[in-house]
Amino acid sequence: MTERPAPSPALTRRGVLRGAAAAAGAGTLAAWAAAGSRATAAPHRPTRDTARVVTRHTGPYEVMALLDAHGTFPATRQAVFPDATDADWARARRLDPAAFGPDDTWELDFRCYAVRGPGGRVTLVDTGVGPAGSPASDWAPVPGRLPSVLRHAGIERDDVDTVVLTHLHEDHYGWTVDPTGTPMFPDARHVVQRAEIEALDAGDSALSYVVEPLRRAGLLHPTDGRVRVRGDAGCAALTAVPTPGHTPGHQSVLVDGGGRGGSIMITGDVLVHAVQLAAPDVAYGLEDDQATARRTRHALLAEAREQGHLLATAHVNRTFLDVGRS
Ligand SMILES: [Zn+2]
């Protein structure tokens, strides 16, 4: 066990992401102020792992990583991962060199996943940063490109019969509705953990932008705990798995091909940077509950190693991570 400094007080998510001078942790926040208050869109490198659609197969499922956006986080990496050591950063740099921009900036992908199964039916996991003017516009590189990426993947909106939102942060629900509040996937039930909805503050933009429009359209499906989202022949299935900590009702999606090929765990934000793969104890300053998030991260990584799951993350600049070899 390496000694780590005591966890720093949780940063204020809204303060960091909106570039406001939050009272708590002002000393560490000074470090990121120079990075500017908005993420900036960066030209994407046309390498294999950062192509707009990267596909893996497991059993009857085609799992597609869909790149909605790429940009620079509005805080330096040390500000939001204050307990990461130099050794942690060195290992993280080997795992995800694209995450390291100039001046300690954090470069990150914003990625969604589509799972196409028998019959062409599609489950979409997360909907990215959204269009210009979406709630993520305060800090993320909008507009995202998900609509054109879906077309590139051969997916029509009405092919999507289920949308799973891993959690209700604005960089994960952006394309759920258009700016007029009309659902983008009108034939899809939208699976969200009830605990996630109930934890929202009254003024949270997720309520007005996503939850209420979906509820009015009859498309909101709050769930509790581990839930099978889709089942196919054999034991092939998609299962929503509670992975709390980043947010109270955070969930991940296990894509199990039924024993024919390794399963894929779509992790949401259980880990947001390769430094949390290099050192799972390292907290992200904007996690809702760092102790729970740490336990969740350890459990998910242990299961992935034991079972041979590939990890499909939202923000690491590599798709389909094999943690057994990382
Ligand atoms: Zn995120």
CSV table of C-alpha atoms and ligand atoms in Angstrom, one decimal:
chain,number,residue,atom,x,y,z
A,1,MET,CA,0.0,0.0,0.0
A,2,THR,CA,1.4,3.4,-0.9
A,3,GLU,CA,0.7,6.2,1.4
A,4,ARG,CA,-1.6,8.8,0.1
A,5,PRO,CA,-2.5,12.2,1.4
A,6,ALA,CA,-5.8,12.5,3.2
A,7,PRO,CA,-8.6,13.1,0.7
A,8,SER,CA,-9.2,16.7,0.0
A,9,PRO,CA,-12.6,18.2,0.5
A,10,ALA,CA,-15.0,17.5,-2.4
A,11,LEU,CA,-14.8,20.3,-4.9
A,12,THR,CA,-18.0,21.9,-5.9
A,13,ARG,CA,-19.1,20.4,-9.2
A,14,ARG,CA,-21.0,23.4,-10.3
A,15,GLY,CA,-18.1,25.7,-9.2
A,16,VAL,CA,-15.5,23.8,-11.2
A,17,LEU,CA,-17.5,23.3,-14.3
A,18,ARG,CA,-18.8,26.8,-14.5
A,19,GLY,CA,-15.4,28.3,-13.6
A,20,ALA,CA,-16.8,30.1,-10.6
A,21,ALA,CA,-14.7,30.8,-7.6
A,22,ALA,CA,-16.0,28.1,-5.2
A,23,ALA,CA,-15.4,28.8,-1.6
A,24,ALA,CA,-14.3,25.3,-0.6
A,25,GLY,CA,-10.9,24.3,-1.8
A,26,ALA,CA,-10.1,27.7,-3.2
A,27,GLY,CA,-6.3,27.0,-2.9
A,28,THR,CA,-6.4,24.0,-5.2
A,29,LEU,CA,-8.9,25.7,-7.5
A,30,ALA,CA,-6.5,28.5,-8.3
A,31,ALA,CA,-4.4,26.0,-10.2
A,32,TRP,CA,-7.2,25.3,-12.7
A,33,ALA,CA,-8.4,28.8,-13.1
A,34,ALA,CA,-5.7,29.5,-15.6
A,35,ALA,CA,-7.0,26.7,-17.8
A,36,GLY,CA,-10.1,28.8,-18.6
A,37,SER,CA,-13.7,28.1,-17.7
A,38,ARG,CA,-14.8,26.2,-20.8
A,39,ALA,CA,-13.7,23.1,-22.5
A,40,THR,CA,-12.4,23.7,-25.9
A,41,ALA,CA,-13.0,21.4,-28.8
A,42,ALA,CA,-9.8,19.9,-30.1
A,43,PRO,CA,-9.2,18.4,-33.5
A,44,HIS,CA,-9.4,14.7,-33.1
A,45,ARG,CA,-6.5,12.5,-34.1
A,46,PRO,CA,-7.5,10.0,-36.7
A,47,THR,CA,-6.0,7.0,-35.0
A,48,ARG,CA,-7.8,3.7,-34.7
A,49,ASP,CA,-8.9,4.1,-31.1
A,50,THR,CA,-10.2,7.6,-31.7
A,51,ALA,CA,-12.2,6.9,-34.8
A,52,ARG,CA,-15.8,7.9,-34.5
A,53,VAL,CA,-17.1,4.4,-34.4
A,54,VAL,CA,-15.1,1.5,-33.0
A,55,THR,CA,-16.8,-1.9,-32.8
A,56,ARG,CA,-16.4,-5.1,-30.8
A,57,HIS,CA,-18.5,-8.2,-30.9
A,58,THR,CA,-19.6,-10.4,-28.1
A,59,GLY,CA,-22.1,-13.3,-28.9
A,60,PRO,CA,-25.0,-11.8,-30.9
A,61,TYR,CA,-24.1,-8.3,-30.0
A,62,GLU,CA,-22.3,-5.6,-31.9
A,63,VAL,CA,-21.0,-3.0,-29.4
A,64,MET,CA,-20.1,0.3,-30.9
A,65,ALA,CA,-18.2,3.1,-29.2
A,66,LEU,CA,-19.6,6.4,-30.6
A,67,LEU,CA,-17.5,9.5,-30.2
A,68,ASP,CA,-19.7,12.4,-29.5
A,69,ALA,CA,-17.0,15.0,-28.7
A,70,HIS,CA,-13.4,15.5,-27.6
A,71,GLY,CA,-12.1,18.4,-25.6
A,72,THR,CA,-10.1,19.9,-22.7
A,73,PHE,CA,-11.5,19.7,-19.2
A,74,PRO,CA,-11.9,23.2,-17.6
A,75,ALA,CA,-9.6,22.3,-14.7
A,76,THR,CA,-6.1,20.9,-14.5
A,77,ARG,CA,-5.7,17.2,-13.8
A,78,GLN,CA,-4.0,17.8,-10.4
A,79,ALA,CA,-6.9,20.0,-9.3
A,80,VAL,CA,-9.5,17.3,-9.8
A,81,PHE,CA,-7.3,14.3,-8.8
A,82,PRO,CA,-5.4,16.0,-6.0
A,83,ASP,CA,-4.3,12.7,-4.3
A,84,ALA,CA,-2.7,11.2,-7.4
A,85,THR,CA,1.1,10.8,-7.0
A,86,ASP,CA,3.8,11.3,-9.6
A,87,ALA,CA,4.0,7.5,-10.0
A,88,ASP,CA,0.2,7.3,-10.6
A,89,TRP,CA,0.4,10.0,-13.3
A,90,ALA,CA,3.4,8.2,-15.0
A,91,ARG,CA,1.5,5.0,-15.2
A,92,ALA,CA,-1.7,6.8,-16.4
A,93,ARG,CA,0.3,8.5,-19.1
A,94,ARG,CA,1.4,5.1,-20.4
A,95,LEU,CA,-2.2,3.9,-20.4
A,96,ASP,CA,-3.7,6.9,-22.1
A,97,PRO,CA,-1.1,9.4,-23.4
A,98,ALA,CA,-3.8,11.4,-25.3
A,99,ALA,CA,-5.2,12.5,-21.9
A,100,PHE,CA,-2.2,14.6,-21.2
A,101,GLY,CA,-2.3,18.0,-22.8
A,102,PRO,CA,0.0,21.0,-22.3
A,103,ASP,CA,0.1,22.8,-18.9
A,104,ASP,CA,-1.4,19.9,-16.9
A,105,THR,CA,-4.6,19.9,-18.9
A,106,TRP,CA,-6.8,16.9,-19.1
A,107,GLU,CA,-7.9,16.0,-22.6
A,108,LEU,CA,-10.9,13.7,-22.8
A,109,ASP,CA,-13.3,11.9,-25.1
A,110,PHE,CA,-17.1,12.1,-24.5
A,111,ARG,CA,-18.3,8.8,-25.7
A,112,CYS,CA,-21.6,6.9,-25.9
A,113,TYR,CA,-22.2,3.3,-26.8
A,114,ALA,CA,-24.7,1.5,-29.0
A,115,VAL,CA,-25.4,-2.2,-28.7
A,116,ARG,CA,-27.1,-3.7,-31.8
A,117,GLY,CA,-28.5,-7.2,-31.4
A,118,PRO,CA,-30.7,-9.7,-33.3
A,119,GLY,CA,-33.4,-8.0,-35.2
A,120,GLY,CA,-31.4,-4.8,-35.5
A,121,ARG,CA,-32.7,-3.4,-32.3
A,122,VAL,CA,-30.4,-1.0,-30.6
A,123,THR,CA,-29.7,-0.1,-27.0
A,124,LEU,CA,-28.0,3.2,-26.6
A,125,VAL,CA,-26.0,3.9,-23.4
A,126,ASP,CA,-25.7,7.6,-22.7
A,127,THR,CA,-26.3,10.4,-25.2
A,128,GLY,CA,-23.3,12.7,-24.9
A,129,VAL,CA,-22.9,16.4,-24.5
A,130,GLY,CA,-25.7,17.3,-26.9
A,131,PRO,CA,-26.3,20.2,-29.2
A,132,ALA,CA,-25.3,23.8,-28.8
A,133,GLY,CA,-27.2,25.3,-26.0
A,134,SER,CA,-27.6,22.0,-24.1
A,135,PRO,CA,-26.8,22.1,-20.3
A,136,ALA,CA,-23.3,20.8,-21.0
A,137,SER,CA,-22.6,24.0,-23.0
A,138,ASP,CA,-21.4,25.7,-19.8
A,139,TRP,CA,-18.2,23.6,-19.9
A,140,ALA,CA,-18.1,20.9,-22.5
A,141,PRO,CA,-17.2,21.0,-26.2
A,142,VAL,CA,-20.7,21.3,-27.8
A,143,PRO,CA,-22.1,20.6,-30.2
A,144,GLY,CA,-21.5,16.9,-30.1
A,145,ARG,CA,-21.7,14.8,-33.2
A,146,LEU,CA,-23.8,11.9,-32.1
A,147,PRO,CA,-26.5,12.3,-34.7
A,148,SER,CA,-24.1,12.1,-37.6
A,149,VAL,CA,-22.1,9.3,-35.8
A,150,LEU,CA,-25.2,7.3,-35.5
A,151,ARG,CA,-25.9,7.7,-39.2
A,152,HIS,CA,-22.4,6.7,-39.9
A,153,ALA,CA,-23.0,3.5,-37.8
A,154,GLY,CA,-26.2,2.8,-39.8
A,155,ILE,CA,-28.5,3.5,-36.8
A,156,GLU,CA,-31.8,5.3,-37.3
A,157,ARG,CA,-33.4,6.9,-34.4
A,158,ASP,CA,-36.3,4.5,-34.5
A,159,ASP,CA,-34.0,1.5,-34.3
A,160,VAL,CA,-33.3,2.5,-30.7
A,161,ASP,CA,-35.7,0.8,-28.4
A,162,THR,CA,-33.9,1.4,-25.2
A,163,VAL,CA,-31.7,4.3,-23.9
A,164,VAL,CA,-29.8,3.6,-20.7
A,165,LEU,CA,-28.6,6.8,-18.9
A,166,THR,CA,-25.7,5.8,-16.7
A,167,HIS,CA,-26.3,8.9,-14.7
A,168,LEU,CA,-27.8,12.4,-14.9
A,169,HIS,CA,-24.8,14.6,-15.5
A,170,GLU,CA,-25.1,16.9,-18.5
A,171,ASP,CA,-22.3,15.3,-20.6
A,172,HIS,CA,-24.2,12.0,-20.5
A,173,TYR,CA,-27.8,13.0,-21.4
A,174,GLY,CA,-27.2,15.8,-23.9
A,175,TRP,CA,-28.9,14.3,-27.0
A,176,THR,CA,-31.8,12.7,-25.1
A,177,VAL,CA,-34.0,15.5,-26.2
A,178,ASP,CA,-33.7,18.3,-28.7
A,179,PRO,CA,-33.6,21.9,-27.4
A,180,THR,CA,-37.4,22.1,-27.6
A,181,GLY,CA,-37.7,19.2,-25.2
A,182,THR,CA,-38.8,16.7,-27.9
A,183,PRO,CA,-37.3,13.2,-27.2
A,184,MET,CA,-34.7,12.3,-29.8
A,185,PHE,CA,-35.5,8.6,-29.6
A,186,PRO,CA,-39.3,8.5,-29.5
A,187,ASP,CA,-39.6,4.7,-29.6
A,188,ALA,CA,-37.2,4.1,-26.7
A,189,ARG,CA,-37.8,3.5,-23.1
A,190,HIS,CA,-35.3,5.5,-21.1
A,191,VAL,CA,-33.8,3.5,-18.2
A,192,VAL,CA,-32.6,5.5,-15.2
A,193,GLN,CA,-32.1,4.4,-11.6
A,194,ARG,CA,-34.8,5.8,-9.4
A,195,ALA,CA,-32.2,6.8,-6.8
A,196,GLU,CA,-30.5,9.0,-9.4
A,197,ILE,CA,-33.7,10.9,-10.1
A,198,GLU,CA,-34.6,11.2,-6.5
A,199,ALA,CA,-31.2,12.6,-5.6
A,200,LEU,CA,-31.5,15.6,-8.0
A,201,ASP,CA,-31.8,19.0,-6.5
A,202,ALA,CA,-34.9,20.9,-7.4
A,203,GLY,CA,-32.9,23.3,-9.6
A,204,ASP,CA,-30.9,20.7,-11.4
A,205,SER,CA,-31.1,21.1,-15.1
A,206,ALA,CA,-31.5,17.4,-15.6
A,207,LEU,CA,-35.0,17.6,-14.1
A,208,SER,CA,-36.3,20.3,-16.5
A,209,TYR,CA,-34.2,19.3,-19.5
A,210,VAL,CA,-34.5,15.5,-19.5
A,211,VAL,CA,-36.6,14.0,-16.7
A,212,GLU,CA,-39.8,16.0,-17.1
A,213,PRO,CA,-39.9,15.8,-20.9
A,214,LEU,CA,-39.3,12.1,-20.8
A,215,ARG,CA,-42.0,11.7,-18.2
A,216,ARG,CA,-44.5,13.7,-20.1
A,217,ALA,CA,-43.8,11.6,-23.2
A,218,GLY,CA,-44.3,8.4,-21.2
A,219,LEU,CA,-40.7,7.3,-22.0
A,220,LEU,CA,-39.1,7.5,-18.5
A,221,HIS,CA,-38.6,4.1,-16.9
A,222,PRO,CA,-37.1,4.5,-13.4
A,223,THR,CA,-35.6,1.2,-12.1
A,224,ASP,CA,-34.2,0.0,-8.8
A,225,GLY,CA,-31.1,-2.0,-8.6
A,226,ARG,CA,-29.8,-4.6,-11.0
A,227,VAL,CA,-32.2,-4.9,-14.0
A,228,ARG,CA,-32.1,-7.0,-17.2
A,229,VAL,CA,-32.4,-4.5,-20.0
A,230,ARG,CA,-32.5,-6.9,-22.8
A,231,GLY,CA,-32.4,-10.7,-23.2
A,232,ASP,CA,-31.7,-12.8,-26.3
A,233,ALA,CA,-31.3,-16.5,-27.2
A,234,GLY,CA,-29.0,-18.5,-24.9
A,235,CYS,CA,-27.9,-16.5,-22.0
A,236,ALA,CA,-27.1,-13.3,-24.0
A,237,ALA,CA,-28.3,-10.3,-22.1
A,238,LEU,CA,-27.7,-6.6,-21.3
A,239,THR,CA,-27.9,-5.9,-17.6
A,240,ALA,CA,-28.0,-2.5,-15.8
A,241,VAL,CA,-25.8,-2.8,-12.7
A,242,PRO,CA,-25.8,-0.2,-10.0
A,243,THR,CA,-22.3,1.3,-9.6
A,244,PRO,CA,-22.9,4.2,-7.1
A,245,GLY,CA,-20.5,6.8,-5.9
A,246,HIS,CA,-19.9,9.1,-8.9
A,247,THR,CA,-23.5,9.9,-8.4
A,248,PRO,CA,-26.0,8.2,-6.0
A,249,GLY,CA,-27.9,6.3,-8.7
A,250,HIS,CA,-25.0,5.7,-11.2
A,251,GLN,CA,-25.3,2.5,-13.2
A,252,SER,CA,-23.2,0.6,-15.7
A,253,VAL,CA,-24.3,-1.8,-18.4
A,254,LEU,CA,-22.9,-5.4,-18.7
A,255,VAL,CA,-23.1,-6.7,-22.3
A,256,ASP,CA,-22.9,-10.5,-21.9
A,257,GLY,CA,-22.7,-12.4,-25.2
A,258,GLY,CA,-23.8,-15.6,-23.5
A,259,GLY,CA,-20.4,-17.1,-23.2
A,260,ARG,CA,-19.4,-16.7,-26.8
A,261,GLY,CA,-16.6,-14.1,-26.4
A,262,GLY,CA,-15.7,-11.9,-23.5
A,263,SER,CA,-18.3,-9.6,-22.0
A,264,ILE,CA,-18.1,-5.9,-22.1
A,265,MET,CA,-18.8,-3.6,-19.2
A,266,ILE,CA,-19.9,-0.1,-20.2
A,267,THR,CA,-18.8,1.8,-17.1
A,268,GLY,CA,-20.2,5.3,-17.4
A,269,ASP,CA,-18.1,7.4,-15.0
A,270,VAL,CA,-17.0,4.7,-12.5
A,271,LEU,CA,-13.5,5.8,-13.7
A,272,VAL,CA,-13.2,9.0,-15.6
A,273,HIS,CA,-9.4,9.1,-16.2
A,274,ALA,CA,-6.7,6.5,-16.7
A,275,VAL,CA,-5.2,7.6,-13.4
A,276,GLN,CA,-8.1,5.8,-11.7
A,277,LEU,CA,-7.2,2.7,-13.7
A,278,ALA,CA,-3.6,3.0,-12.7
A,279,ALA,CA,-4.5,3.7,-9.1
A,280,PRO,CA,-8.2,2.9,-8.3
A,281,ASP,CA,-7.9,4.6,-4.9
A,282,VAL,CA,-7.4,8.0,-6.6
A,283,ALA,CA,-10.6,10.0,-6.1
A,284,TYR,CA,-12.1,12.3,-8.7
A,285,GLY,CA,-12.8,15.6,-6.9
A,286,LEU,CA,-16.3,15.8,-8.4
A,287,GLU,CA,-17.5,12.4,-7.3
A,288,ASP,CA,-20.7,12.7,-5.2
A,289,ASP,CA,-19.4,10.2,-2.6
A,290,GLN,CA,-15.7,9.4,-2.9
A,291,ALA,CA,-15.6,6.5,-0.5
A,292,THR,CA,-18.5,4.7,-2.2
A,293,ALA,CA,-17.0,5.5,-5.6
A,294,ARG,CA,-13.7,4.0,-4.6
A,295,ARG,CA,-15.4,0.8,-3.4
A,296,THR,CA,-17.4,0.6,-6.6
A,297,ARG,CA,-14.3,1.1,-8.8
A,298,HIS,CA,-12.3,-1.6,-7.0
A,299,ALA,CA,-15.2,-4.1,-7.3
A,300,LEU,CA,-15.8,-3.3,-11.0
A,301,LEU,CA,-12.1,-3.7,-11.8
A,302,ALA,CA,-11.8,-6.9,-9.8
A,303,GLU,CA,-14.8,-8.4,-11.6
A,304,ALA,CA,-13.4,-7.3,-15.0
A,305,ARG,CA,-10.0,-9.0,-14.2
A,306,GLU,CA,-11.6,-12.2,-12.9
A,307,GLN,CA,-14.2,-12.5,-15.7
A,308,GLY,CA,-12.1,-11.0,-18.5
A,309,HIS,CA,-14.6,-8.2,-19.3
A,310,LEU,CA,-13.4,-5.4,-21.5
A,311,LEU,CA,-14.2,-2.0,-20.1
A,312,ALA,CA,-15.9,0.6,-22.2
A,313,THR,CA,-15.5,4.0,-20.6
A,314,ALA,CA,-17.0,7.4,-21.5
A,315,HIS,CA,-13.9,9.6,-21.1
A,316,VAL,CA,-10.7,7.6,-21.4
A,317,ASN,CA,-9.3,8.2,-24.8
A,318,ARG,CA,-9.1,4.5,-25.6
A,319,THR,CA,-12.0,2.3,-26.4
A,320,PHE,CA,-12.5,-1.3,-25.0
A,321,LEU,CA,-9.8,-1.5,-22.3
A,322,ASP,CA,-8.5,-4.9,-21.4
A,323,VAL,CA,-7.6,-4.4,-17.7
A,324,GLY,CA,-6.0,-7.8,-17.5
A,325,ARG,CA,-3.3,-6.5,-19.7
A,326,SER,CA,-3.2,-2.8,-18.6
B,1,ZN,ZN,-18.9,12.2,-17.6
